[in-house]
Amino acid sequence: MNHTILLNKRPVGKPLLSDFKFVSEEKPEIQAGEILLKASYVSVDPYLRGRMNSAKSYIAPFELQQAISSGLIAQVVESNHTGFSQGEYVSGMLEWKEYQKSNGQGLYKVDANKAPLSAYLGVLGITGLTAFLGLSEIGKPKKGETIVVSGAAGAVGSVAGQIAKIKGCRVVGIAGTEEKCALLTSEFGFDAAINYRTTGNMRKAIAAACPDGVDVYFDNVGGDISDAVLMNINPFARIAVCGAISVYNETSQPKGISVQPFLIKNRVLMQGFIVSDYAAKFPKALIQLSQWLTEGLLTYTETIVEGFDQIPQAFIDLFEGKNKGKMVVKI
Ligand code: NAP
């Protein structure tokens, strides 16, 4: 039988295991022009939380009682398609199923000999691209500038901070544990790290870590942390609004500081972005990310959870900060 994970209920607040449902169905049979895929690695991502709501957004909501989908690495186990051979690995937006069939549309081949397969969901996948393009298109860090990255020990944040180091910036990361903060400064070369869970006054802590103020803010979390960064923002700073995980589970409209006076008096550019808007730039960005990895200028970490049945819990754990680097589930 083939195991599948459906959206059982729309979460209210923090997602619960009961919001998901496991079902068994027949393994699909492929027709001409189709391939049978077996899931190898599943990406769990904070943005999936938004797709579990019914509200209109940049991407359609998941339907109740239908399979959830996210980035997957899968192996071609049968092929009736001239473009794909048995044994090859592909990456694409696929369903949370052990086996599924595809006509190959939207799939990209990945090479297990060039990088570990899981890396194609992280540093060489959407999260690496998000870090790269959020910086190159909006943050535009310049040598000698100070950049703050929130969610800094996560998949996007850890890569964003390292790219800013490559660009010659002073890089300050914000993360939720001492272990993560130590990882930022030891492994990823950040200049300083702030533990937002134990720091009483974030505005002062950011001021101390950024004596020349903040020129670029790569925002992965929103909420109070971002308010504190804004209070330290420099004239002509750029804020790449990548994510707002601190408010994804809010059930009412969150209240924060009024951003306009900070933006106006400092002539700050604050821009939200969705990485897929820059799809045309993915190939070039991937070449650069791969090169930095080869040169040892960029490194990455992953939290790999094992087992198809662990996918919902791994997703929920993102909101508890249980991951360091990219959270993936190995099937
Ligand atoms: P991630 O950072 O690897 O994992 C999520 C992390 O968020 C957790 O490890 C946790 O770290 C932190 N977190 C959880 N709850 C928090 C809270 N209440 N306040 C502050 N931090 C909290 O996830 P990711 O995939 O790299 O994504 C990071 C952000 O980028 C997310 O907001 C995501 O939605 C966004 N994103 C945007 C795009 C785009 O196209 N715009 C693409 C990909 C991702 P701590 O232990 O440090 O709290």
Short mmCIF file of C-alpha atoms and ligand atoms in Angstrom, two decimals:
data_model
loop_
_atom_site.label_atom_id
_atom_site.label_comp_id
_atom_site.label_asym_id
_atom_site.label_seq_id
_atom_site.Cartn_x
_atom_site.Cartn_y
_atom_site.Cartn_z
CA MET A 1 0.00 0.00 0.00
CA ASN A 2 0.93 3.61 -0.50
CA HIS A 3 0.91 6.00 2.48
CA THR A 4 -0.32 9.56 2.01
CA ILE A 5 -0.69 12.53 4.36
CA LEU A 6 -3.79 14.69 4.00
CA LEU A 7 -4.77 18.01 5.56
CA ASN A 8 -7.41 16.84 7.99
CA LYS A 9 -8.31 20.18 9.61
CA ARG A 10 -7.20 23.76 9.12
CA PRO A 11 -4.93 24.49 12.12
CA VAL A 12 -6.05 27.14 14.59
CA GLY A 13 -2.90 28.63 16.09
CA LYS A 14 0.00 26.22 16.30
CA PRO A 15 -0.50 23.16 14.08
CA LEU A 16 -1.32 19.89 15.86
CA LEU A 17 -0.77 16.30 14.78
CA SER A 18 -4.57 15.92 14.60
CA ASP A 19 -4.61 18.50 11.76
CA PHE A 20 -3.04 15.78 9.59
CA LYS A 21 -4.42 12.42 8.51
CA PHE A 22 -2.56 9.32 7.30
CA VAL A 23 -4.35 7.21 4.71
CA SER A 24 -3.37 4.18 2.67
CA GLU A 25 -4.21 3.91 -0.98
CA GLU A 26 -3.26 1.74 -3.93
CA LYS A 27 0.18 2.33 -5.41
CA PRO A 28 -0.46 4.16 -8.72
CA GLU A 29 0.08 2.44 -12.06
CA ILE A 30 1.78 4.43 -14.76
CA GLN A 31 0.63 4.97 -18.34
CA ALA A 32 2.61 5.96 -21.43
CA GLY A 33 4.51 9.21 -20.85
CA GLU A 34 4.47 8.81 -17.07
CA ILE A 35 6.96 7.91 -14.34
CA LEU A 36 6.52 6.34 -10.92
CA LEU A 37 8.33 8.24 -8.17
CA LYS A 38 9.35 7.05 -4.72
CA ALA A 39 9.89 9.81 -2.15
CA SER A 40 13.45 10.06 -0.81
CA TYR A 41 13.49 13.39 1.08
CA VAL A 42 10.63 15.71 2.01
CA SER A 43 11.11 19.40 2.75
CA VAL A 44 9.05 20.84 5.59
CA ASP A 45 8.80 24.62 5.41
CA PRO A 46 7.24 27.38 7.52
CA TYR A 47 5.30 28.79 4.52
CA LEU A 48 3.23 25.59 4.38
CA ARG A 49 1.46 26.90 7.48
CA GLY A 50 -0.04 29.72 5.38
CA ARG A 51 -1.29 27.22 2.80
CA MET A 52 -3.18 25.42 5.58
CA ASN A 53 -5.39 28.52 6.04
CA SER A 54 -8.22 29.14 3.62
CA ALA A 55 -7.24 32.81 3.11
CA LYS A 56 -6.25 34.07 -0.32
CA SER A 57 -2.49 34.42 -0.73
CA TYR A 58 0.23 34.31 -3.40
CA ILE A 59 -0.27 30.54 -3.56
CA ALA A 60 -3.48 28.51 -3.38
CA PRO A 61 -4.49 27.03 -0.01
CA PHE A 62 -4.34 23.26 0.51
CA GLU A 63 -7.72 21.60 0.19
CA LEU A 64 -9.10 19.72 3.18
CA GLN A 65 -8.82 15.92 2.91
CA GLN A 66 -6.35 16.29 0.03
CA ALA A 67 -2.64 15.43 0.05
CA ILE A 68 -0.28 18.14 1.22
CA SER A 69 2.59 19.02 -1.11
CA SER A 70 6.04 20.54 -0.66
CA GLY A 71 9.50 20.26 -2.17
CA LEU A 72 10.52 16.61 -2.53
CA ILE A 73 13.45 14.65 -3.82
CA ALA A 74 12.19 11.43 -5.35
CA GLN A 75 13.63 8.52 -7.26
CA VAL A 76 12.27 7.32 -10.58
CA VAL A 77 11.41 3.67 -9.88
CA GLU A 78 9.53 2.97 -13.15
CA SER A 79 9.54 4.96 -16.36
CA ASN A 80 7.31 5.06 -19.43
CA HIS A 81 8.73 8.49 -20.27
CA THR A 82 11.55 9.04 -22.74
CA GLY A 83 12.98 11.92 -20.66
CA PHE A 84 13.47 9.98 -17.42
CA SER A 85 15.28 6.72 -16.64
CA GLN A 86 14.79 4.34 -13.77
CA GLY A 87 17.13 5.18 -10.87
CA GLU A 88 17.37 8.92 -11.60
CA TYR A 89 16.53 11.42 -8.88
CA VAL A 90 14.29 14.45 -9.39
CA SER A 91 13.30 17.50 -7.39
CA GLY A 92 9.90 19.16 -7.57
CA MET A 93 6.74 20.25 -5.79
CA LEU A 94 5.24 16.85 -5.04
CA GLU A 95 2.71 15.35 -2.69
CA TRP A 96 3.32 13.85 0.74
CA LYS A 97 3.02 10.29 -0.62
CA GLU A 98 5.49 7.44 -0.56
CA TYR A 99 4.77 6.74 -4.23
CA GLN A 100 3.22 9.01 -6.84
CA LYS A 101 3.12 9.22 -10.59
CA SER A 102 4.06 12.20 -12.72
CA ASN A 103 4.22 13.25 -16.35
CA GLY A 104 7.55 14.91 -15.57
CA GLN A 105 6.26 18.49 -15.71
CA GLY A 106 7.94 20.77 -13.19
CA LEU A 107 10.56 18.17 -12.24
CA TYR A 108 14.30 18.85 -12.28
CA LYS A 109 16.91 16.12 -12.30
CA VAL A 110 19.38 16.23 -9.41
CA ASP A 111 22.74 14.54 -9.29
CA ALA A 112 23.45 12.48 -6.16
CA ASN A 113 27.14 12.41 -7.10
CA LYS A 114 27.49 16.19 -7.05
CA ALA A 115 25.87 16.88 -3.65
CA PRO A 116 23.97 14.96 -0.97
CA LEU A 117 20.36 14.65 -2.16
CA SER A 118 19.00 16.55 0.85
CA ALA A 119 21.10 19.61 -0.12
CA TYR A 120 18.85 20.10 -3.17
CA LEU A 121 16.05 20.99 -0.72
CA GLY A 122 18.27 23.39 1.22
CA VAL A 123 21.42 25.23 0.28
CA LEU A 124 21.13 24.13 -3.39
CA GLY A 125 17.35 24.42 -3.38
CA ILE A 126 14.66 26.92 -2.51
CA THR A 127 16.05 28.05 0.84
CA GLY A 128 19.56 28.70 -0.54
CA LEU A 129 18.01 30.56 -3.46
CA THR A 130 15.84 32.60 -1.09
CA ALA A 131 18.89 33.72 0.86
CA PHE A 132 20.83 34.51 -2.31
CA LEU A 133 18.06 36.38 -4.14
CA GLY A 134 16.69 38.20 -1.09
CA LEU A 135 20.15 39.66 -0.64
CA SER A 136 21.10 40.26 -4.25
CA GLU A 137 17.72 41.75 -5.24
CA ILE A 138 16.71 43.68 -2.11
CA GLY A 139 19.32 43.68 0.67
CA LYS A 140 22.21 44.55 -1.67
CA PRO A 141 24.85 44.36 1.09
CA LYS A 142 28.02 46.36 0.48
CA LYS A 143 31.47 45.80 1.91
CA GLY A 144 31.80 47.30 5.38
CA GLU A 145 28.06 47.49 6.04
CA THR A 146 26.32 45.87 9.01
CA ILE A 147 23.61 43.30 8.37
CA VAL A 148 21.28 41.67 10.87
CA VAL A 149 19.70 38.31 10.04
CA SER A 150 16.82 36.94 12.11
CA GLY A 151 16.00 33.24 12.09
CA ALA A 152 19.74 33.14 11.57
CA ALA A 153 20.41 29.49 12.42
CA GLY A 154 17.68 28.23 10.10
CA ALA A 155 17.87 27.14 6.48
CA VAL A 156 17.52 30.56 4.86
CA GLY A 157 19.14 32.60 7.63
CA SER A 158 22.34 30.57 7.93
CA VAL A 159 22.99 30.93 4.20
CA ALA A 160 22.00 34.62 4.10
CA GLY A 161 24.46 35.46 6.88
CA GLN A 162 27.30 33.59 5.21
CA ILE A 163 26.66 35.32 1.87
CA ALA A 164 26.79 38.68 3.65
CA LYS A 165 30.16 37.64 5.14
CA ILE A 166 31.39 36.77 1.63
CA LYS A 167 30.31 40.31 0.61
CA GLY A 168 32.51 41.75 3.39
CA CYS A 169 29.83 42.79 5.90
CA ARG A 170 29.65 42.73 9.68
CA VAL A 171 27.00 40.07 10.26
CA VAL A 172 24.87 39.76 13.38
CA GLY A 173 22.51 36.81 13.75
CA ILE A 174 19.45 36.43 15.96
CA ALA A 175 18.46 32.91 17.04
CA GLY A 176 16.58 31.12 19.80
CA THR A 177 19.18 29.06 21.72
CA GLU A 178 22.74 29.42 23.01
CA GLU A 179 23.71 26.38 20.94
CA LYS A 180 22.42 28.04 17.78
CA CYS A 181 24.20 31.30 18.64
CA ALA A 182 27.47 29.40 19.15
CA LEU A 183 26.96 27.66 15.80
CA LEU A 184 26.51 31.04 14.09
CA THR A 185 29.80 32.45 15.30
CA SER A 186 31.88 29.25 15.21
CA GLU A 187 30.63 27.36 12.16
CA PHE A 188 29.08 30.08 9.99
CA GLY A 189 31.50 32.94 10.69
CA PHE A 190 28.94 35.48 11.97
CA ASP A 191 30.55 38.32 13.93
CA ALA A 192 28.01 38.23 16.76
CA ALA A 193 24.83 36.41 17.73
CA ILE A 194 21.94 37.33 20.01
CA ASN A 195 19.68 34.82 21.75
CA TYR A 196 16.26 36.47 21.54
CA ARG A 197 14.77 34.08 24.11
CA THR A 198 17.16 35.13 26.91
CA THR A 199 17.82 38.76 25.97
CA GLY A 200 15.67 41.15 27.96
CA ASN A 201 16.07 44.25 25.82
CA MET A 202 16.51 43.37 22.15
CA ARG A 203 16.77 46.98 21.03
CA LYS A 204 19.79 47.53 23.32
CA ALA A 205 21.33 44.14 22.47
CA ILE A 206 21.16 44.93 18.74
CA ALA A 207 22.61 48.40 19.36
CA ALA A 208 25.52 46.82 21.25
CA ALA A 209 26.16 44.22 18.55
CA CYS A 210 25.84 46.83 15.77
CA PRO A 211 27.78 49.89 16.97
CA ASP A 212 27.46 51.50 13.51
CA GLY A 213 23.74 50.74 13.22
CA VAL A 214 22.00 48.35 10.81
CA ASP A 215 22.37 48.86 7.05
CA VAL A 216 20.64 45.67 5.90
CA TYR A 217 18.07 43.56 7.71
CA PHE A 218 17.23 40.09 6.37
CA ASP A 219 13.96 39.43 8.16
CA ASN A 220 12.82 35.84 8.57
CA VAL A 221 10.65 36.25 11.66
CA GLY A 222 8.77 39.58 11.89
CA GLY A 223 7.10 40.59 15.18
CA ASP A 224 8.92 42.06 18.20
CA ILE A 225 12.37 41.00 16.98
CA SER A 226 11.94 42.97 13.78
CA ASP A 227 10.58 45.98 15.68
CA ALA A 228 13.79 45.98 17.73
CA VAL A 229 15.94 45.85 14.57
CA LEU A 230 13.95 48.73 13.05
CA MET A 231 14.78 50.87 16.10
CA ASN A 232 18.47 50.51 15.13
CA ILE A 233 18.07 51.05 11.39
CA ASN A 234 20.44 53.36 9.51
CA PRO A 235 19.61 55.94 6.85
CA PHE A 236 19.16 54.31 3.42
CA ALA A 237 19.02 50.81 4.92
CA ARG A 238 17.37 47.94 3.02
CA ILE A 239 15.03 45.45 4.68
CA ALA A 240 14.38 42.20 2.81
CA VAL A 241 11.13 40.90 4.30
CA CYS A 242 11.52 37.20 3.68
CA GLY A 243 9.34 35.62 6.35
CA ALA A 244 7.36 36.30 9.51
CA ILE A 245 7.33 32.96 11.31
CA SER A 246 6.73 34.60 14.69
CA VAL A 247 3.22 35.55 13.58
CA TYR A 248 2.25 32.62 11.30
CA ASN A 249 0.26 30.98 14.11
CA GLU A 250 -1.43 34.15 15.38
CA THR A 251 -5.20 33.96 15.43
CA SER A 252 -5.73 37.75 15.49
CA GLN A 253 -3.97 40.59 13.69
CA PRO A 254 -0.64 41.10 15.54
CA LYS A 255 0.16 44.59 16.81
CA GLY A 256 3.62 46.11 16.57
CA ILE A 257 5.31 49.46 16.25
CA SER A 258 4.25 51.80 13.49
CA VAL A 259 6.97 51.31 10.91
CA GLN A 260 6.32 54.39 8.77
CA PRO A 261 8.17 57.02 10.90
CA PHE A 262 11.30 54.80 10.97
CA LEU A 263 11.12 54.25 7.22
CA ILE A 264 10.51 57.89 6.39
CA LYS A 265 13.08 59.54 8.59
CA ASN A 266 15.73 57.02 7.54
CA ARG A 267 14.61 56.68 3.87
CA VAL A 268 14.56 52.90 4.31
CA LEU A 269 13.55 50.45 1.59
CA MET A 270 11.44 47.65 3.08
CA GLN A 271 10.33 45.05 0.56
CA GLY A 272 8.60 41.72 0.87
CA PHE A 273 9.49 39.10 -1.71
CA ILE A 274 8.62 35.59 -2.83
CA VAL A 275 11.57 33.67 -4.20
CA SER A 276 9.61 32.18 -7.10
CA ASP A 277 9.23 35.69 -8.56
CA TYR A 278 12.93 35.41 -9.42
CA ALA A 279 12.75 31.95 -11.04
CA ALA A 280 14.56 33.20 -14.14
CA LYS A 281 17.58 33.92 -11.94
CA PHE A 282 17.70 30.47 -10.30
CA PRO A 283 20.22 28.82 -12.69
CA LYS A 284 22.82 31.58 -12.28
CA ALA A 285 22.27 31.75 -8.52
CA LEU A 286 22.74 27.98 -8.20
CA ILE A 287 26.04 28.15 -10.07
CA GLN A 288 27.26 30.78 -7.60
CA LEU A 289 26.04 28.87 -4.53
CA SER A 290 27.70 25.66 -5.79
CA GLN A 291 30.94 27.52 -6.45
CA TRP A 292 31.01 29.00 -2.94
CA LEU A 293 30.39 25.51 -1.52
CA THR A 294 33.25 24.07 -3.57
CA GLU A 295 35.54 26.90 -2.53
CA GLY A 296 34.67 26.34 1.12
CA LEU A 297 33.30 29.89 1.48
CA LEU A 298 29.84 28.55 2.23
CA THR A 299 28.81 25.67 4.44
CA TYR A 300 25.49 24.32 5.68
CA THR A 301 23.86 22.19 8.28
CA GLU A 302 20.69 20.11 8.19
CA THR A 303 18.33 18.53 10.66
CA ILE A 304 17.37 15.21 9.13
CA VAL A 305 14.41 13.41 10.67
CA GLU A 306 13.77 9.85 9.52
CA GLY A 307 10.48 8.24 8.53
CA PHE A 308 7.45 9.13 6.40
CA ASP A 309 5.25 9.13 9.52
CA GLN A 310 7.45 11.88 11.06
CA ILE A 311 6.66 14.50 8.39
CA PRO A 312 3.86 16.31 10.32
CA GLN A 313 5.87 16.38 13.56
CA ALA A 314 8.94 17.70 11.75
CA PHE A 315 6.78 20.46 10.29
CA ILE A 316 5.34 21.34 13.72
CA ASP A 317 8.85 21.35 15.20
CA LEU A 318 9.86 24.25 12.94
CA PHE A 319 7.67 26.46 15.15
CA GLU A 320 9.51 25.21 18.25
CA GLY A 321 12.91 25.93 16.74
CA LYS A 322 13.91 22.26 16.91
CA ASN A 323 15.91 22.50 13.66
CA LYS A 324 19.40 23.80 12.95
CA GLY A 325 19.75 24.61 9.26
CA LYS A 326 17.36 22.95 6.84
CA MET A 327 14.74 20.61 8.29
CA VAL A 328 14.21 17.60 5.99
CA VAL A 329 12.57 14.24 6.42
CA LYS A 330 14.36 11.21 5.01
CA ILE A 331 11.98 8.53 3.82
P1 NAP B 1 14.01 27.79 9.36
O1 NAP B 1 14.55 29.14 9.73
O2 NAP B 1 14.97 26.74 8.99
O3 NAP B 1 13.09 27.22 10.53
C1 NAP B 1 12.24 28.02 11.24
C2 NAP B 1 12.97 28.69 12.43
O4 NAP B 1 12.19 29.81 12.83
C3 NAP B 1 13.06 27.83 13.67
O5 NAP B 1 14.16 26.97 13.67
C4 NAP B 1 13.11 28.86 14.80
O6 NAP B 1 14.45 29.14 15.14
C5 NAP B 1 12.49 30.11 14.18
N1 NAP B 1 11.25 30.45 14.89
C6 NAP B 1 10.18 29.66 15.12
N2 NAP B 1 9.24 30.33 15.81
C7 NAP B 1 9.76 31.57 16.03
C8 NAP B 1 9.27 32.72 16.70
N3 NAP B 1 8.06 32.77 17.28
N4 NAP B 1 10.07 33.82 16.73
C9 NAP B 1 11.28 33.82 16.14
N5 NAP B 1 11.79 32.75 15.50
C10 NAP B 1 11.03 31.65 15.44
O7 NAP B 1 12.98 27.99 8.19
P2 NAP B 1 13.32 28.50 6.72
O8 NAP B 1 12.79 27.53 5.76
O9 NAP B 1 14.75 28.91 6.66
O10 NAP B 1 12.43 29.81 6.61
C11 NAP B 1 12.80 30.99 7.32
C12 NAP B 1 11.78 32.08 7.01
O11 NAP B 1 11.86 32.39 5.62
C13 NAP B 1 10.35 31.66 7.29
O12 NAP B 1 9.65 32.76 7.80
C14 NAP B 1 9.83 31.30 5.91
O13 NAP B 1 8.44 31.43 5.80
C15 NAP B 1 10.59 32.28 5.04
N6 NAP B 1 10.78 31.89 3.64
C16 NAP B 1 10.40 32.80 2.71
C17 NAP B 1 10.61 32.55 1.38
C18 NAP B 1 10.23 33.60 0.38
O14 NAP B 1 10.20 33.32 -0.81
N7 NAP B 1 9.92 34.80 0.84
C19 NAP B 1 11.18 31.33 0.98
C20 NAP B 1 11.58 30.41 1.97
C21 NAP B 1 11.37 30.72 3.32
P3 NAP B 1 14.83 29.75 16.60
O15 NAP B 1 15.26 28.60 17.45
O16 NAP B 1 15.94 30.69 16.27
O17 NAP B 1 13.60 30.41 17.14
#
